[in-house]
Amino acid sequence: MDIRTLAVHAGTIQDETAGAVTNPIFLSTTFERSPEGQIRPKGFVYTRDTNPNRQALEKVIAAMEGGGEALAFSSGMAAVLTVFQTVLKPGDHVLISDDCYHGVVHLLTERYPQWQVSFSSADMTNINSLRNALRPETKLIMVETPSNPQLKITDLAAVAALAKERGITTACDNTWATPLITRPMDFGIDIVIHSTTKYFGGHSDVLGGAVVVRKENPILPELRDFQNVGGAVPSPFDCWLLTRSIATMPLRVMQQSTSAAIIAQALVGHKKIEKVFYPGLTDHINHEVAARQMKNSFGAMLSVLLHGGQKEALAFASRLKIFRHATSLGGVESLIEHRLTAEGNHPKSPDNLMRVSIGIEHPDDLLKDLLQALA
Ligand SMILES: *Cc1c(COP(=O)(O)O)cnc(C)c1O
């Protein structure tokens, strides 16, 4: 079935009590055993292990990623942490992309040295620089494509092939592309990670994360165990909200991406703008890989460099009337953010970079707003 059909139906709970068409919410933390003390056939015991709403959410996320098994977490960072805890042991090295989500850099810089896990970064859009950065103790390559905030596109098939040769596990943070545009496991990536806070949730009102692997991936049982005993699990209500939002996710992401392409193109060459980063633009450094790897569209995120440095960049944001100046992305409302400020202790963005998340408003209104703020 098409992803739009799966998005509506793959997370449905068959409600035997009332025949409800939409999913009931099972707030119960615990589930009654049979008279013999056995777990009932549905397998529910305690909500930290699993819960009908979490199971429904995991089913629909796995279906969207093209099969396998999904594990839901209370945030994207909890998903990343669980992958690291499962894959990495003392003495191991993890390679991340040089344009990686700042929270991951923070985790590896501040929290992991005490576990003797080291990391380094590489420009993963260049397979030679990736190859040169590998060490004998590299256990995990973590890719992010499109990257944050420069929208670099990594060739997932090339990374997966190199990693397989060396027996290294690969993970891809697919938050920005979403499975509507890229399904990393189709390119040979072992582990898919999401911050479901973004496009899956889509309304900036629920935090969540997910990890997806093929059923035959030998790390699945250990991931499940960490999910349960680590305890960074989403509440039944958060699972329900996410499952509800996923039904409209294909429509939202497609509209948002269409609008982003229109807006990115319209901003190119504007006299106040030094550069537009959008993988759909033919002059984007990785446009060729993007055109090959990204289906349907090039996503709904873009970044711009403004002439005049940080002062001009912030002044531009303050003149916007529809765009809200806030962090995060993927919601129905358009957001703009001065990325350097958000990066805190691990700054990497130029001071004149503004990151833009395109929402579902009419693209004409969004463009008009951007142009009046640039004028
Ligand atoms: C937001 C984000 C995260 C972190 O997710 P949270 O849900 O905020 O914990 C990780 N990776 C990417 C690419 C993100 O955009």
PDB file of C-alpha atoms and ligand atoms in Angstrom, residues 75-78 80 101 144 148 173 175-176 195-198 207-208 329, ligand 1:
ATOM      1  CA  SER A  75      12.146  12.415  22.635  1.00  0.00           C
ATOM      2  CA  GLY A  76      14.498  12.277  19.686  1.00  0.00           C
ATOM      3  CA  MET A  77      17.475  12.541  22.033  1.00  0.00           C
ATOM      4  CA  ALA A  78      16.207   9.559  24.059  1.00  0.00           C
ATOM      5  CA  VAL A  80      19.756   8.687  19.974  1.00  0.00           C
ATOM      6  CA  TYR A 101      22.393  18.034  15.284  1.00  0.00           C
ATOM      7  CA  GLU A 144      22.163  13.054   9.073  1.00  0.00           C
ATOM      8  CA  ASN A 148      21.248  20.697  10.078  1.00  0.00           C
ATOM      9  CA  ASP A 173      18.843  10.505  11.610  1.00  0.00           C
ATOM     10  CA  THR A 175      14.087  13.563  10.994  1.00  0.00           C
ATOM     11  CA  TRP A 176      14.454  16.155   8.243  1.00  0.00           C
ATOM     12  CA  SER A 195      12.766  13.082  16.391  1.00  0.00           C
ATOM     13  CA  THR A 196       9.005  12.566  16.007  1.00  0.00           C
ATOM     14  CA  THR A 197       8.664  15.972  17.668  1.00  0.00           C
ATOM     15  CA  LYS A 198       9.080  17.399  14.167  1.00  0.00           C
ATOM     16  CA  LEU A 207       7.863  15.523  22.022  1.00  0.00           C
ATOM     17  CA  GLY A 208       8.880  12.105  20.798  1.00  0.00           C
ATOM     18  CA  LEU A 329      10.723  22.542  12.829  1.00  0.00           C
TER      19      LEU A 329
HETATM   20  C1  LIG B   1      15.096  17.972  16.984  1.00  0.00           C
HETATM   21  C2  LIG B   1      16.092  17.025  16.469  1.00  0.00           C
HETATM   22  C3  LIG B   1      16.663  16.059  17.304  1.00  0.00           C
HETATM   23  C4  LIG B   1      16.328  15.963  18.780  1.00  0.00           C
HETATM   24  O1  LIG B   1      14.999  15.585  18.982  1.00  0.00           O
HETATM   25  P1  LIG B   1      14.168  15.951  20.311  1.00  0.00           P
HETATM   26  O2  LIG B   1      12.826  15.386  20.030  1.00  0.00           O
HETATM   27  O3  LIG B   1      14.186  17.446  20.454  1.00  0.00           O
HETATM   28  O4  LIG B   1      14.855  15.285  21.455  1.00  0.00           O
HETATM   29  C5  LIG B   1      17.580  15.175  16.757  1.00  0.00           C
HETATM   30  N1  LIG B   1      17.925  15.242  15.452  1.00  0.00           N
HETATM   31  C6  LIG B   1      17.405  16.165  14.633  1.00  0.00           C
HETATM   32  C7  LIG B   1      17.833  16.192  13.213  1.00  0.00           C
HETATM   33  C8  LIG B   1      16.473  17.092  15.103  1.00  0.00           C
HETATM   34  O5  LIG B   1      15.966  18.013  14.283  1.00  0.00           O
END
